[in-house]
Coordinates of C-alpha atoms in Angstrom, one line a residue:
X1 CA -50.9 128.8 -10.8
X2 CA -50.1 128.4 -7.3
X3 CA -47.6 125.9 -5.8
X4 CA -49.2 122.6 -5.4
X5 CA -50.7 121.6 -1.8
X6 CA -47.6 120.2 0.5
X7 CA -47.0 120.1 3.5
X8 CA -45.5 123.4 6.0
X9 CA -41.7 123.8 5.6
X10 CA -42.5 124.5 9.5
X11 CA -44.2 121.1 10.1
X12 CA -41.6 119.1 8.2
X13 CA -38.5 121.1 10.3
X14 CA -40.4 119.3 13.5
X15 CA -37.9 117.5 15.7
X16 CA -39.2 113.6 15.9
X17 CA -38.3 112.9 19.5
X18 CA -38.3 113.9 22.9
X19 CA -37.4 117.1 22.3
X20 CA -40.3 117.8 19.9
X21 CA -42.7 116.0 22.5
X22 CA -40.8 118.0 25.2
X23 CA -41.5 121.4 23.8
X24 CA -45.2 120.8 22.6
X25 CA -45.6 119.7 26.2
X26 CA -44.2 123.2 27.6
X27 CA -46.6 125.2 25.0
X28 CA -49.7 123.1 25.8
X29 CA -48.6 123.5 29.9
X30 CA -48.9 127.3 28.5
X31 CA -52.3 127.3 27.8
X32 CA -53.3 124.9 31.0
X33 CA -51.6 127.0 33.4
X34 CA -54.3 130.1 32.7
X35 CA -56.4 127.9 34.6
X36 CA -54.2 126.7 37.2
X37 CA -56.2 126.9 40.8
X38 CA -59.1 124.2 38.9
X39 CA -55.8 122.1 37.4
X40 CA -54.2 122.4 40.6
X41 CA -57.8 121.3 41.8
X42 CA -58.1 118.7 39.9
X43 CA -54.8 117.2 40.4
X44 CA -55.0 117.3 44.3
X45 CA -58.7 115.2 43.5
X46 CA -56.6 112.6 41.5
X47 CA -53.8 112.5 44.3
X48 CA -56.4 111.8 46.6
X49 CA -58.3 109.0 44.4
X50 CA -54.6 107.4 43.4
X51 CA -54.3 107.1 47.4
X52 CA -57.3 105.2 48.1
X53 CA -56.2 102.1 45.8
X54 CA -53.0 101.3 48.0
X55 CA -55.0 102.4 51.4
X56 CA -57.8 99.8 50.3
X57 CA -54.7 97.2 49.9
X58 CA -53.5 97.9 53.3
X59 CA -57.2 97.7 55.2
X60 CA -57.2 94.1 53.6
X61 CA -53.9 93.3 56.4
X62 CA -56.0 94.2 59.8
X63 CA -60.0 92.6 58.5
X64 CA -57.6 89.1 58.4
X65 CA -55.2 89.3 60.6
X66 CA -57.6 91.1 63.2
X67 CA -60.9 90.4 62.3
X68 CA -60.7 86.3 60.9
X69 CA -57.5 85.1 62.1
X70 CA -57.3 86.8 66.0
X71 CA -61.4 87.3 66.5
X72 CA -61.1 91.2 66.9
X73 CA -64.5 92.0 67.4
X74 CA -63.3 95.9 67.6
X75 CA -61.8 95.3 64.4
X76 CA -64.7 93.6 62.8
X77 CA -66.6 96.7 63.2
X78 CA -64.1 99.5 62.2
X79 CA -62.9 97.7 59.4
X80 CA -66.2 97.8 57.1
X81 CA -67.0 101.5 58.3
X82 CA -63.8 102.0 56.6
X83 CA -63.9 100.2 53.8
X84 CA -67.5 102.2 53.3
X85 CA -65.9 105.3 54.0
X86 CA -62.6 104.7 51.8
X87 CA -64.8 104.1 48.9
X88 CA -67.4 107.5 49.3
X89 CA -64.4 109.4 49.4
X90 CA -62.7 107.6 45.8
X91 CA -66.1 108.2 44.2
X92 CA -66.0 112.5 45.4
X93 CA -62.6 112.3 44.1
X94 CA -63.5 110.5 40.8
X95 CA -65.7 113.1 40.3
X96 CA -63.8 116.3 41.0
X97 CA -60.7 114.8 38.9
X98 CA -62.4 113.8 36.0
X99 CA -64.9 117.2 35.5
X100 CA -62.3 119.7 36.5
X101 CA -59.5 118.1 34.2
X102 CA -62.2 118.3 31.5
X103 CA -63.2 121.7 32.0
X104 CA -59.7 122.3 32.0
X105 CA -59.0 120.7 28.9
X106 CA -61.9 121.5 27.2
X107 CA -61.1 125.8 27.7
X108 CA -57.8 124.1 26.5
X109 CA -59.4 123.3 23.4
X110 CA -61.7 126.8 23.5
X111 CA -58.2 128.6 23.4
X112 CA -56.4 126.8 20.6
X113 CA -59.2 127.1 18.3
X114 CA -59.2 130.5 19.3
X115 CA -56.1 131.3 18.4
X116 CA -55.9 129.3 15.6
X117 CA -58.5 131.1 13.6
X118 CA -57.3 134.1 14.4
X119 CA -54.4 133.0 13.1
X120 CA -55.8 131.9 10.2
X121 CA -57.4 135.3 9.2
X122 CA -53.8 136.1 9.4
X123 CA -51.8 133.9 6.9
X124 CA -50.3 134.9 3.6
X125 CA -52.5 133.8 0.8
X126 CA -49.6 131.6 0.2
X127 CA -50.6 129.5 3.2
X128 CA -53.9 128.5 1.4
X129 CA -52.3 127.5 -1.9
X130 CA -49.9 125.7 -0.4
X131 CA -52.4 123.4 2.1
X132 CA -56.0 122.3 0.9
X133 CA -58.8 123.9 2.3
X134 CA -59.5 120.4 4.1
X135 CA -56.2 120.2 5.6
X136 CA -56.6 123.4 7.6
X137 CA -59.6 122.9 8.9
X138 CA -58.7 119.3 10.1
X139 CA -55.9 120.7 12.0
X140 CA -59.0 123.0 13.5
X141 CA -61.3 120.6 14.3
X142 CA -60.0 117.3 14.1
X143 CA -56.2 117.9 15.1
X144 CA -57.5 120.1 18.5
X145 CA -59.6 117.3 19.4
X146 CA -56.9 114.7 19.6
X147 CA -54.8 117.6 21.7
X148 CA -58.4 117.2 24.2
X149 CA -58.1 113.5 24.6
X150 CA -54.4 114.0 25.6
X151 CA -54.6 117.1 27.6
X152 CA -58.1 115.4 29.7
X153 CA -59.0 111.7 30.1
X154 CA -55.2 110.6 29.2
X155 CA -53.2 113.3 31.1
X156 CA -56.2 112.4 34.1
X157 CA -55.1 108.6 33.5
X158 CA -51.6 109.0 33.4
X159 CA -51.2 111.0 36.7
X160 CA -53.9 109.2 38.5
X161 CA -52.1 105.6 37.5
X162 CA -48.9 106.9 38.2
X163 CA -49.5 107.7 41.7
X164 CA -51.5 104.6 42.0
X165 CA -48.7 102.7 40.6
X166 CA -45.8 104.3 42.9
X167 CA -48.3 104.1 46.1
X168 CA -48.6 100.3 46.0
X169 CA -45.1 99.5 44.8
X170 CA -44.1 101.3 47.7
X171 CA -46.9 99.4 50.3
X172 CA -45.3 96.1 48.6
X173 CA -41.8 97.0 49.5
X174 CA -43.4 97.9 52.8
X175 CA -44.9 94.7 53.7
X176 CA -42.2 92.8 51.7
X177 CA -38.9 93.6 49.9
X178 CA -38.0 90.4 48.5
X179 CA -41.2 90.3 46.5
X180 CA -41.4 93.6 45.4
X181 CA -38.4 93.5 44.3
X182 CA -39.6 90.8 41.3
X183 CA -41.5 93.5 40.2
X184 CA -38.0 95.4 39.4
X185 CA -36.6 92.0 37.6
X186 CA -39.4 93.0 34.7
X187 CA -39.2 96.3 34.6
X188 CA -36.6 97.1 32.5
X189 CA -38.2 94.9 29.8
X190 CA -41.7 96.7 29.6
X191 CA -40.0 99.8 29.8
X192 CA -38.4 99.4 26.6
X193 CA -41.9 97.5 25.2
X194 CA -43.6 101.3 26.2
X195 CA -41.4 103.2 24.6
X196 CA -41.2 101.7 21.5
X197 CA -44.9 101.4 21.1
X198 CA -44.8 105.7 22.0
X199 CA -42.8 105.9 19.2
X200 CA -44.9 104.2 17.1
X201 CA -48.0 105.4 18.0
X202 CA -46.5 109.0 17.5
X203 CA -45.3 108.3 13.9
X204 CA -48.5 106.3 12.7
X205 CA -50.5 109.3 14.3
X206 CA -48.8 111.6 12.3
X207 CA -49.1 109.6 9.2
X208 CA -53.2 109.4 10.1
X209 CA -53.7 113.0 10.4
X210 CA -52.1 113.6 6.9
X211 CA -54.1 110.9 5.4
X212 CA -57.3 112.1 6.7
X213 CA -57.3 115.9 5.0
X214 CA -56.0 114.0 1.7
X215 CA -59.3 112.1 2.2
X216 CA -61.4 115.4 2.4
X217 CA -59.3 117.1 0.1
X218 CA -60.6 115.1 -3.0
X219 CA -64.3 114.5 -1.5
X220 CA -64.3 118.2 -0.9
X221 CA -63.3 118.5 -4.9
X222 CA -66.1 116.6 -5.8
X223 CA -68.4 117.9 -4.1
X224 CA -67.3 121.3 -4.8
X225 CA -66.5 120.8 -8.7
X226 CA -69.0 118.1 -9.0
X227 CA -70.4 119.8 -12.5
X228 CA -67.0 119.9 -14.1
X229 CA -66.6 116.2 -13.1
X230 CA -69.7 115.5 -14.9
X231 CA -69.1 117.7 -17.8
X232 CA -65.4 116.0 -18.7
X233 CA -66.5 112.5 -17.5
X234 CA -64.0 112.4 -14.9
X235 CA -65.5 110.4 -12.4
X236 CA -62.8 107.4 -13.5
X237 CA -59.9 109.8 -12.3
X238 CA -61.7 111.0 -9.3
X239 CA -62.4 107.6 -8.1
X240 CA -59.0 106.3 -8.3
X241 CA -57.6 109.4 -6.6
X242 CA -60.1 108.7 -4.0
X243 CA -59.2 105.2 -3.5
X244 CA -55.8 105.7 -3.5
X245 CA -56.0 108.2 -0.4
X246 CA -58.5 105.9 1.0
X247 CA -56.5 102.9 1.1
X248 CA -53.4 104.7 2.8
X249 CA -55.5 106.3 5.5
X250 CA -56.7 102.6 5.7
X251 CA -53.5 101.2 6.2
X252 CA -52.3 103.4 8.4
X253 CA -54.9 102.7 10.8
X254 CA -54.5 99.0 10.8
X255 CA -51.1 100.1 11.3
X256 CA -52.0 101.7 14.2
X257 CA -54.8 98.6 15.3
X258 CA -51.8 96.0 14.7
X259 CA -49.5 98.3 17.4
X260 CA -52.3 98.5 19.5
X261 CA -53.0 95.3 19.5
X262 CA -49.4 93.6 20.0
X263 CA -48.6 96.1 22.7
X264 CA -51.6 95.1 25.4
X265 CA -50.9 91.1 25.2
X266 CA -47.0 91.9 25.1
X267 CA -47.5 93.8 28.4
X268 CA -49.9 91.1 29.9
X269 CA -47.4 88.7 29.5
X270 CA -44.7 90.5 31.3
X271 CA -47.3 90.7 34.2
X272 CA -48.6 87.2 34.1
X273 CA -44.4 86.9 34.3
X274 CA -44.6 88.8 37.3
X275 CA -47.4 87.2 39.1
X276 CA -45.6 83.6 38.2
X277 CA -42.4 84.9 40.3
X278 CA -44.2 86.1 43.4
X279 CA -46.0 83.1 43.6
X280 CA -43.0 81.2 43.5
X281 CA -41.1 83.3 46.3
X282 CA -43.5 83.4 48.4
X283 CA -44.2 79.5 48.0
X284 CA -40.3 79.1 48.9
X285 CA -40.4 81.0 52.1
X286 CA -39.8 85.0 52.1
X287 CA -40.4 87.6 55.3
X288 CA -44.3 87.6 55.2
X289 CA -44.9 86.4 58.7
X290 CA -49.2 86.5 58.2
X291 CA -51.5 85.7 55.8
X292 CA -53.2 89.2 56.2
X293 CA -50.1 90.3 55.1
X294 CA -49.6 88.4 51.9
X295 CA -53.3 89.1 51.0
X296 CA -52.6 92.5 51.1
X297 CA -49.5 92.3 49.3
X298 CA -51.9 90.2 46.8
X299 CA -54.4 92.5 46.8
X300 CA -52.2 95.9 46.0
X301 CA -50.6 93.5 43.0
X302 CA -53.2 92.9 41.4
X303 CA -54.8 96.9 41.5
X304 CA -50.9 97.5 40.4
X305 CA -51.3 95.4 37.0
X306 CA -54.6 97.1 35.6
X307 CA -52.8 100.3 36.3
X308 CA -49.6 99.4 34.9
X309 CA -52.0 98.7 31.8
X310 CA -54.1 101.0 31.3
X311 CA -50.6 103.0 31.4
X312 CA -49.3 101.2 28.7
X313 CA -52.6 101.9 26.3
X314 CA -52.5 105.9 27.2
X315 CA -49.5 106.3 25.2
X316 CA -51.7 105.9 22.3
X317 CA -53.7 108.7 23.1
X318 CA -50.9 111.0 24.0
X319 CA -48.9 110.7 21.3
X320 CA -51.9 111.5 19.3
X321 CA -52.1 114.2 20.9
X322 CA -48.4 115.6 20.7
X323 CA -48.9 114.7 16.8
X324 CA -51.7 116.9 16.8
X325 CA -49.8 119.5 18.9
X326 CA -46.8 119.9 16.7
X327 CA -49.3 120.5 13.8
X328 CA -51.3 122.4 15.4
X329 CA -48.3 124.9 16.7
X330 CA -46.6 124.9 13.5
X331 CA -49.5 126.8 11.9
X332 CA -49.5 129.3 14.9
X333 CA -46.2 129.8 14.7
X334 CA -46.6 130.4 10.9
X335 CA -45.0 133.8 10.0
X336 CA -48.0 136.6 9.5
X337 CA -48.7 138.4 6.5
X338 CA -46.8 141.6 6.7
X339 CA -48.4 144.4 7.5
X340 CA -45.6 147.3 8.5
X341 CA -47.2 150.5 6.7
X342 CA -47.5 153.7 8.4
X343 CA -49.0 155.6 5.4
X344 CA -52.9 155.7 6.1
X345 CA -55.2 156.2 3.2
X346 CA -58.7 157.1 3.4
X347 CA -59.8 157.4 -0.4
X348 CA -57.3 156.4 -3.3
X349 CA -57.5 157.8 -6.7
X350 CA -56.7 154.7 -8.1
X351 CA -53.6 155.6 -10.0
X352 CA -51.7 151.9 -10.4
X353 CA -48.3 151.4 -11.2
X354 CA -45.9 148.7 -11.9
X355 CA -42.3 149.1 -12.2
X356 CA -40.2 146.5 -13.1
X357 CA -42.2 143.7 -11.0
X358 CA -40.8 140.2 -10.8
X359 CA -42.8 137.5 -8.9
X360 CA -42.3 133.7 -8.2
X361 CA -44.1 131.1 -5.9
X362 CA -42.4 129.5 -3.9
X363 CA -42.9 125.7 -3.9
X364 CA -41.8 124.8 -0.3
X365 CA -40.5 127.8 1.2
X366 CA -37.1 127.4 0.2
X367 CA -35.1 129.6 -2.1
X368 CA -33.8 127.1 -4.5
X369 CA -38.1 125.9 -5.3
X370 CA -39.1 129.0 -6.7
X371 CA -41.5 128.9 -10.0
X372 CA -41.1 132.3 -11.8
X373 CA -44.5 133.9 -13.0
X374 CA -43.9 137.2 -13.6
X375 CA -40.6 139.3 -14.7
X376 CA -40.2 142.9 -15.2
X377 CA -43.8 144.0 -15.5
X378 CA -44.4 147.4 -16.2
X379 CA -48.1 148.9 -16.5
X380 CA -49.4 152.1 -15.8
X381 CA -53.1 152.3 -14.7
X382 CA -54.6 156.2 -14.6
X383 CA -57.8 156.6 -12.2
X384 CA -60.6 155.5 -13.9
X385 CA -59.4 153.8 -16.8
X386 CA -61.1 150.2 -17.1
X387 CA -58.2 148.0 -18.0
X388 CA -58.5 144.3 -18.9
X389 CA -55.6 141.4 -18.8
X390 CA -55.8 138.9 -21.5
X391 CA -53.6 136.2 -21.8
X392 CA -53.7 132.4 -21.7
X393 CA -54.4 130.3 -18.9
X394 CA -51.6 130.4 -16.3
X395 CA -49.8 133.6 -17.5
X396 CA -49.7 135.5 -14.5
X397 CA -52.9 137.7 -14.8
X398 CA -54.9 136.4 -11.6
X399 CA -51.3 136.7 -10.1
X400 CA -50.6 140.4 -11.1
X401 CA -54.4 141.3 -10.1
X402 CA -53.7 139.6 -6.8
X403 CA -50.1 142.2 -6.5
X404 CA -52.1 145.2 -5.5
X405 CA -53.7 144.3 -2.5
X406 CA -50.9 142.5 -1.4
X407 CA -51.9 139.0 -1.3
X408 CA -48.6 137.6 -2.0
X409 CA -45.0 139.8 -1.7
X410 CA -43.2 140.8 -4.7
X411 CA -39.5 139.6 -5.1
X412 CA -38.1 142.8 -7.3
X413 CA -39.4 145.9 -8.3
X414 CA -42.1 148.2 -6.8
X415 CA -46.2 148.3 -7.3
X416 CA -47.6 152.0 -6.4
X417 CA -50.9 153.6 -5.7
X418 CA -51.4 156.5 -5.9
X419 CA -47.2 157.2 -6.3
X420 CA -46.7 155.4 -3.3
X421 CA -45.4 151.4 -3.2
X422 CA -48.4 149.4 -1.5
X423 CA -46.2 148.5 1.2
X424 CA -45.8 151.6 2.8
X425 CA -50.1 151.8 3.4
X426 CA -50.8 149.7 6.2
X427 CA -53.3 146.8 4.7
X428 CA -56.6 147.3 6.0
X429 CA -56.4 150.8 4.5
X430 CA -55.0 149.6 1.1
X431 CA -57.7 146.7 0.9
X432 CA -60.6 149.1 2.1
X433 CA -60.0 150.8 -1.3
X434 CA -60.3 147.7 -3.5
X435 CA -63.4 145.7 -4.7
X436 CA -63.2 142.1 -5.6
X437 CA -65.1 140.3 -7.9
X438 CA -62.9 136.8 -7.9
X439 CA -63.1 133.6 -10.4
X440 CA -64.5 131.5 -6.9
X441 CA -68.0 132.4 -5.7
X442 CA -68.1 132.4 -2.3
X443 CA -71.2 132.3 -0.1
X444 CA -70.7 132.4 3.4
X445 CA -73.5 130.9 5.6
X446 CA -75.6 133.9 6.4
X447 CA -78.4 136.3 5.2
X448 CA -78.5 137.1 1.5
X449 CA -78.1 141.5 3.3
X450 CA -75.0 140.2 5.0
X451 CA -73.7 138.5 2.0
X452 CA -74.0 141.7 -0.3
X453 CA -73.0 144.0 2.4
X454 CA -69.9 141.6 3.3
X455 CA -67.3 144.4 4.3
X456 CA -69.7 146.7 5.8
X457 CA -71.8 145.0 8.0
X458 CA -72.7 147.1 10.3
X459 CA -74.8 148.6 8.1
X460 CA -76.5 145.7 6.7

């Protein structure tokens, strides 16, 4: 029987750090970068929104100063147009940044998926025994998606705030240094707060994804094998494998609600901290010579703190996404079935040989987790003898069957067609001569002509 479901030697070699984030980063910059000019697009759109929040700060010095405090009637005027004006031009930004990093992400997301099931048609059959059906196509569906939140709304939210954030810290050392500079007295502290709660998030994210293909895994089991279920009254066991799976995906997302939660007041604090302080300084006396002035430096404060939050609560989403990145490029990075033949073969006799053949699955990928199956096998097949393999269950006949179109690779010995070892036809040749008739019956979704015809359909 196959090796038991586990999970990739590739996934589990993973660095857990920067590094690991670092490089999934560079590979998912890979795929943005084939649409650069509408990246580059949209990040000029978000540059230009993230510079409207500190200009709206600064229009708040000259309609007090000029227009309440000094009677500018000039200024009265000019001042709304701008504000008006300021505000049609965030909204066109708004716009451009948030569609074009979604189209963006979202051919992201068309590419991965692309080149993920082309990469699945690829895999040793080992792949498959070794993951659940469900666990692959999570990674396709569910894992991608995660890798679109990141790549759009929280990479659009993490530039856009981060300009935001370094435009009115540097319009608040602008009007005043000594106040700004409270900001700094805090900074240290949520810096540490944020990455902690990255690390976290990355972790529990991690620990979700794997939880939620165990959770189809055994529904899928059901549902598919619901009549032996029924026949050995195994509903008992199926239900407490189901529950136990439940109950860990369900912890780990309170996990993750319990982070999420703690993180956002934490944070708050720090800033009701740093509101506290520049009230106080600027009760005591500081270099803010107007009160247009200290209502601006008010004003770009308090656009600061809900962009210094909503920060702090994108980190969730991204280290979903670099979670769902590692996953996702350990299976593309996945080693291909091998297919280095030259010999072509356009009809085989179907003379089948095996000398000698010694086979053993391979637990985890290592060397030392290998389950011997098969060991010296000899058998020699003429053309059009019907041969038939009987044994008891789990003595290696599905195994040596699944030897000659070279599902899995043999580790001694040599299996021949025709007087040539199967490895030196290339596969689509050597497959094109076989017919399979397996123990699974698979229907795919599509006419009952295609179905039969499955191989050849162009003609059906």
């Amino acid at each position: 029987m196959p090796a038991p479901a586990s999970e990739a030697p590739a996934a589990r070699r993973q660095q857990d750090g920067p590094l690991a984030g670092q490089g999934v980063y560079r590979r998912l910059l890979g795929y943005t970068l084939r649409r650069w000019t509408a990246f580059a697009g949209a990040l000029l759109a978000t540059a230009v929104f993230a510079a409207t929040e500190p200009a709206f700060a600064a229009l708040m010095k000259p309609m007090l100063d000029k227009g309440f405090v000094e009677r500018d009637v000039d200024s009265m005027r000019i001042v709304p147009l701008l504000i008006v004006g300021l505000f049609l031009l965030r909204g066109i930004a708004a716009f451009a940044s948030t569609y074009g990093m979604s189209w963006v992400g979202r051919g992201v997301i068309y590419d991965l998926r692309h080149d993920m099931f082309d990469k699945l048609l690829r895999l040793p059959a080992g792949v498959f025994d070794m993951h659940p059906s469900s666990q692959l196509v999570s990674k396709l569906i569910y894992n991608v998606e995660q890798v679109a939140t990141a790549a759009t709304g929280a990479i659009t939210i993490l530039v856009r705030d981060s300009l935001t954030a370094l435009g009115l810290l540097g319009w608040m050392f602008y009007l005043s240094p000594r106040l700004a500079a409270v900001f700094l007295i805090f900074g240290p502290v949520a810096a540490v707060v944020v990455v902690y709660v990255s690390r976290r998030f990355r972790r529990i994210s991690k620990r979700i994804q794997t939880s939620v293909g165990e959770v189809g895994q055994v529904a899928q089991e059901v549902a598919e094998g619901h009549r032996v279920v029924k026949i050995f009254g195994g509903q008992d066991y199926e239900r407490e494998q189901f529950e136990r799976v439940n109950r860990r995906n369900r912890r780990q997302q309170l996990k993750m609600t319990v982070t999420r939660a703690t993180s956002v007041p934490v944070i708050q604090f720090l800033a009701a901290c740093i509101l506290a302080g520049v009230v106080y300084v600027a009760a005591v006396g500081t270099d803010i010579q107007t009160a247009g002035t200290f209502v601006s430096f008010i004003t770009a404060m308090l656009l600061l703190l809900p962009a210094l939050k909503r920060l702090t609560t994108v980190t969730e989403a991204i280290q979903r996404g670099l979670a769902a990145g590692e996953s996702i490029f350990a299976l593309l990075d996945h080693h291909e079935e091998r297919d280095e033949g030259s010999r072509p073969l356009r009809r085989a006799r179907g003379a089948i040989r095996f000398r000698g053949v010694t086979f053993s699955y391979r637990g985890d990928g290592s060397e030392g987790d290998r389950r011997p199956v098969l060991h010296g096998i000899d058998l020699d097949i003429p053309p059009g003898r019907t041969v038939a393999l009987v044994g008891s269950s789990g003595g290696g006949k599905t195994t040596l069957v699944n030897l000659i179109p070279r599902f899995y690779e043999i580790d001694g010995g040599v299996v021949e067609l025709d007087g040539h070892d199967v490895r030196e036809y290339r596969l689509a040749d050597l497959r094109r001569q076989i017919a399979w008739v397996g123990q699974q019956v698979t229907l795919f979704n599509d006419t009952i002509a295609r179905n039969i015809a499955y191989g050849a359909l162009q003609s059906a």
